[in-house]
mmCIF file of C-alpha atoms and ligand atoms in Angstrom:
data_model
loop_
_atom_site.group_PDB
_atom_site.id
_atom_site.type_symbol
_atom_site.label_atom_id
_atom_site.label_comp_id
_atom_site.label_asym_id
_atom_site.label_seq_id
_atom_site.Cartn_x
_atom_site.Cartn_y
_atom_site.Cartn_z
ATOM 1 C CA MET A 164 0.186 0.081 -0.018
ATOM 2 C CA PHE A 165 2.083 2.720 1.248
ATOM 3 C CA SER A 166 5.702 1.423 0.355
ATOM 4 C CA ASP A 167 6.966 4.945 0.304
ATOM 5 C CA ARG A 168 6.465 8.030 2.401
ATOM 6 C CA ASP A 169 5.720 10.019 -0.571
ATOM 7 C CA ASP A 170 3.086 7.780 -1.964
ATOM 8 C CA GLY A 171 0.131 8.946 0.077
ATOM 9 C CA TRP A 172 -2.729 11.417 -1.120
ATOM 10 C CA TRP A 173 -2.553 12.936 2.502
ATOM 11 C CA ASN A 174 0.982 14.003 2.382
ATOM 12 C CA ASP A 175 -0.133 17.764 2.441
ATOM 13 C CA GLY A 176 -2.004 17.185 5.782
ATOM 14 C CA VAL A 177 -5.548 16.525 6.579
ATOM 15 C CA ASN A 178 -7.740 18.224 9.025
ATOM 16 C CA PHE A 179 -8.283 16.528 12.519
ATOM 17 C CA ILE A 180 -9.236 16.970 15.999
ATOM 18 C CA CYS A 181 -10.001 14.228 18.647
ATOM 19 C CA LEU A 182 -13.024 15.234 20.404
ATOM 20 C CA PRO A 183 -12.823 15.014 24.105
ATOM 21 C CA GLU A 184 -15.947 12.999 25.135
ATOM 22 C CA CYS A 185 -16.397 11.532 21.593
ATOM 23 C CA GLY A 186 -15.630 7.941 22.139
ATOM 24 C CA ARG A 187 -17.153 6.553 18.757
ATOM 25 C CA CYS A 188 -14.265 5.017 17.673
ATOM 26 C CA CYS A 189 -14.166 2.757 20.728
ATOM 27 C CA ASP A 190 -17.830 2.329 20.755
ATOM 28 C CA GLU A 191 -17.840 -0.428 17.834
ATOM 29 C CA PRO A 192 -19.253 -3.903 18.731
ATOM 30 C CA GLY A 193 -16.860 -6.388 17.406
ATOM 31 C CA GLY A 194 -13.823 -4.084 17.262
ATOM 32 C CA ILE A 195 -10.166 -5.752 16.962
ATOM 33 C CA VAL A 196 -7.269 -4.049 18.646
ATOM 34 C CA TYR A 197 -4.182 -5.547 18.025
ATOM 35 C CA LEU A 198 -1.510 -5.567 20.519
ATOM 36 C CA SER A 199 2.510 -4.806 20.114
ATOM 37 C CA GLN A 200 4.406 -6.262 22.782
ATOM 38 C CA GLU A 201 5.314 -2.933 24.050
ATOM 39 C CA ASP A 202 1.526 -2.089 24.138
ATOM 40 C CA ALA A 203 0.860 -5.354 26.382
ATOM 41 C CA THR A 204 3.826 -4.787 28.662
ATOM 42 C CA ARG A 205 2.852 -1.292 29.262
ATOM 43 C CA ILE A 206 -0.708 -2.127 29.952
ATOM 44 C CA ALA A 207 0.239 -4.982 32.486
ATOM 45 C CA VAL A 208 2.496 -2.604 34.404
ATOM 46 C CA HIS A 209 -0.264 -0.280 34.787
ATOM 47 C CA PHE A 210 -2.208 -2.776 36.387
ATOM 48 C CA ASP A 211 0.722 -4.121 38.353
ATOM 49 C CA MET A 212 0.573 -7.443 36.673
ATOM 50 C CA GLU A 213 2.665 -9.856 35.298
ATOM 51 C CA LEU A 214 2.579 -9.659 30.993
ATOM 52 C CA LYS A 215 1.547 -13.284 31.045
ATOM 53 C CA GLU A 216 -1.063 -13.057 33.717
ATOM 54 C CA TRP A 217 -2.632 -9.874 32.022
ATOM 55 C CA LEU A 218 -2.223 -11.670 28.392
ATOM 56 C CA THR A 219 -4.422 -14.557 29.724
ATOM 57 C CA LYS A 220 -7.275 -12.458 31.735
ATOM 58 C CA TYR A 221 -7.923 -9.581 29.304
ATOM 59 C CA CYS A 222 -6.572 -10.780 25.618
ATOM 60 C CA ARG A 223 -7.359 -13.461 23.102
ATOM 61 C CA THR A 224 -5.586 -14.568 20.292
ATOM 62 C CA THR A 225 -6.219 -14.464 16.624
ATOM 63 C CA HIS A 226 -6.302 -17.420 14.267
ATOM 64 C CA ASP A 227 -2.994 -17.063 13.562
ATOM 65 C CA GLY A 228 -1.653 -16.505 17.046
ATOM 66 C CA ARG A 229 -1.633 -12.603 17.532
ATOM 67 C CA PHE A 230 -2.787 -10.965 20.812
ATOM 68 C CA VAL A 231 -5.582 -8.829 20.777
ATOM 69 C CA LEU A 232 -7.767 -7.222 23.428
ATOM 70 C CA GLU A 233 -10.738 -8.769 24.818
ATOM 71 C CA SER A 234 -14.248 -7.495 24.179
ATOM 72 C CA LYS A 235 -16.990 -7.553 26.665
ATOM 73 C CA PRO A 236 -19.112 -10.606 26.096
ATOM 74 C CA GLU A 237 -22.497 -8.911 26.635
ATOM 75 C CA ASP A 238 -21.899 -6.234 23.665
ATOM 76 C CA GLY A 239 -18.555 -7.039 21.863
ATOM 77 C CA ARG A 240 -17.165 -3.702 22.859
ATOM 78 C CA CYS A 241 -13.738 -2.970 24.230
ATOM 79 C CA ILE A 242 -13.284 -4.101 28.276
ATOM 80 C CA TYR A 243 -11.768 -0.583 28.781
ATOM 81 C CA LEU A 244 -14.583 1.451 27.535
ATOM 82 C CA THR A 245 -16.443 2.676 30.296
ATOM 83 C CA ALA A 246 -20.241 3.488 30.563
ATOM 84 C CA ASP A 247 -19.743 7.053 30.155
ATOM 85 C CA LYS A 248 -17.909 6.283 26.942
ATOM 86 C CA THR A 249 -14.181 7.180 28.090
ATOM 87 C CA CYS A 250 -11.119 4.934 28.091
ATOM 88 C CA SER A 251 -10.141 3.770 31.511
ATOM 89 C CA ILE A 252 -6.725 3.205 30.192
ATOM 90 C CA TYR A 253 -6.281 6.187 28.363
ATOM 91 C CA GLU A 254 -2.634 7.293 29.371
ATOM 92 C CA VAL A 255 -1.550 3.544 28.386
ATOM 93 C CA LYS A 256 -3.892 2.760 25.695
ATOM 94 C CA PRO A 257 -2.712 0.586 23.078
ATOM 95 C CA SER A 258 -0.873 2.372 20.015
ATOM 96 C CA GLN A 259 -3.462 1.326 17.588
ATOM 97 C CA CYS A 260 -6.146 3.283 19.503
ATOM 98 C CA SER A 261 -3.657 6.154 19.577
ATOM 99 C CA ALA A 262 -3.160 6.031 15.997
ATOM 100 C CA PHE A 263 -6.800 6.167 15.025
ATOM 101 C CA PRO A 264 -8.024 7.649 12.674
ATOM 102 C CA PHE A 265 -4.755 7.325 10.976
ATOM 103 C CA TRP A 266 -5.363 3.346 9.861
ATOM 104 C CA ARG A 267 -3.902 2.576 6.533
ATOM 105 C CA GLU A 268 -7.305 1.068 5.861
ATOM 106 C CA ASN A 269 -8.607 4.590 6.408
ATOM 107 C CA LEU A 270 -6.148 6.351 4.300
ATOM 108 C CA VAL A 271 -5.875 3.869 1.376
ATOM 109 C CA SER A 272 -7.641 6.669 -0.646
ATOM 110 C CA ASP A 273 -9.422 10.075 -0.154
ATOM 111 C CA ARG A 274 -12.538 8.133 -0.648
ATOM 112 C CA ALA A 275 -11.784 5.732 2.316
ATOM 113 C CA TRP A 276 -10.984 8.997 4.402
ATOM 114 C CA GLU A 277 -14.266 10.116 3.271
ATOM 115 C CA LYS A 278 -15.959 7.183 4.731
ATOM 116 C CA THR A 279 -14.261 7.402 7.936
ATOM 117 C CA LYS A 280 -15.767 10.543 8.423
ATOM 118 C CA ARG A 281 -18.822 8.700 9.171
ATOM 119 C CA ILE A 282 -17.422 7.041 12.225
ATOM 120 C CA CYS A 283 -15.096 10.173 13.306
ATOM 121 C CA PRO A 284 -16.600 13.546 13.453
ATOM 122 C CA GLY A 285 -12.908 14.975 14.565
ATOM 123 C CA ILE A 286 -12.102 14.886 10.623
ATOM 124 C CA ASP A 287 -12.842 18.247 9.077
ATOM 125 C CA HIS A 288 -14.525 19.551 12.373
ATOM 126 C CA PRO A 289 -14.582 23.368 12.537
ATOM 127 C CA GLU A 290 -12.055 23.093 15.261
ATOM 128 C CA ALA A 291 -9.706 20.780 13.583
ATOM 129 C CA ILE A 292 -6.062 21.584 12.920
ATOM 130 C CA VAL A 293 -3.729 20.376 10.209
ATOM 131 C CA ILE A 294 -2.176 17.077 10.969
ATOM 132 C CA ASN A 295 1.035 16.968 8.582
ATOM 133 C CA GLY A 296 2.124 14.205 6.481
ATOM 134 C CA ASP A 297 5.204 13.277 8.739
ATOM 135 C CA THR A 298 2.708 12.873 11.753
ATOM 136 C CA ILE A 299 0.414 10.839 9.662
ATOM 137 C CA TRP A 300 3.117 8.668 8.114
ATOM 138 C CA LEU A 301 4.171 7.945 12.126
ATOM 139 C CA LYS A 302 0.859 7.114 12.898
ATOM 140 C CA LEU A 303 0.317 4.617 9.967
ATOM 141 C CA GLU A 304 3.747 3.069 11.244
ATOM 142 C CA GLU A 305 2.595 2.494 14.316
ATOM 143 C CA ASP A 306 -0.860 1.234 13.380
ATOM 144 C CA ARG A 307 1.489 -1.192 11.000
ATOM 145 C CA LEU A 308 3.716 -2.311 13.816
ATOM 146 C CA ALA A 309 0.595 -3.191 16.169
ATOM 147 C CA GLU A 310 -1.063 -5.101 13.535
ATOM 148 C CA GLU A 311 2.044 -6.964 13.163
ATOM 149 C CA GLY A 312 1.426 -7.785 16.717
ATOM 150 C CA PHE A 313 3.212 -10.800 18.779
ATOM 151 C CA ARG A 314 2.636 -14.158 19.466
ATOM 152 C CA MET A 315 5.066 -15.421 22.166
ATOM 153 C CA VAL A 316 4.789 -15.016 25.864
HETATM 154 S S1 SF4 B 478 -14.174 9.048 16.801
HETATM 155 FE FE1 SF4 B 478 -12.602 10.618 16.048
HETATM 156 S S2 SF4 B 478 -13.281 12.399 17.596
HETATM 157 FE FE2 SF4 B 478 -14.239 10.685 18.347
HETATM 158 S S3 SF4 B 478 -13.085 9.853 19.910
HETATM 159 FE FE3 SF4 B 478 -12.511 8.657 18.212
HETATM 160 S S4 SF4 B 478 -10.591 9.820 17.048
HETATM 161 FE FE4 SF4 B 478 -11.764 11.150 18.561
#
């Protein structure tokens, strides 16, 4: 997809602001959050738990063995999404969450980006600021690395 930093239609920047108390990107049943080993370690430390214990209690694995965050059985939403739609681990949240909406699938074309607006009201919001191409590229890399995931414990 973006094999080179200069491939992106978004190189000149896009308008975005993350709106406090929005939480719509987290409020998706069936969402999958891949974890890098750094993500998992950081969150386990936050809960003062051993990595293996945290992975066993709060994660599951995909068919190819990558760790993903567990969902609530009752509604398929993230286990760390609170009743008031905030993130209870905001300060240590997974890098894929931090990278949203700058995921490869959302930036693959300007059309895909337009579609992402349906989920994310921060895109082209009146208070949005320009997020430059360098920053977007870093977010894409965060997302890519997280999606590669890890399998060992
Ligand atoms: S949907 Fe967009 S504006 Fe809302 S919390 Fe997620 S990133 Fe922020």
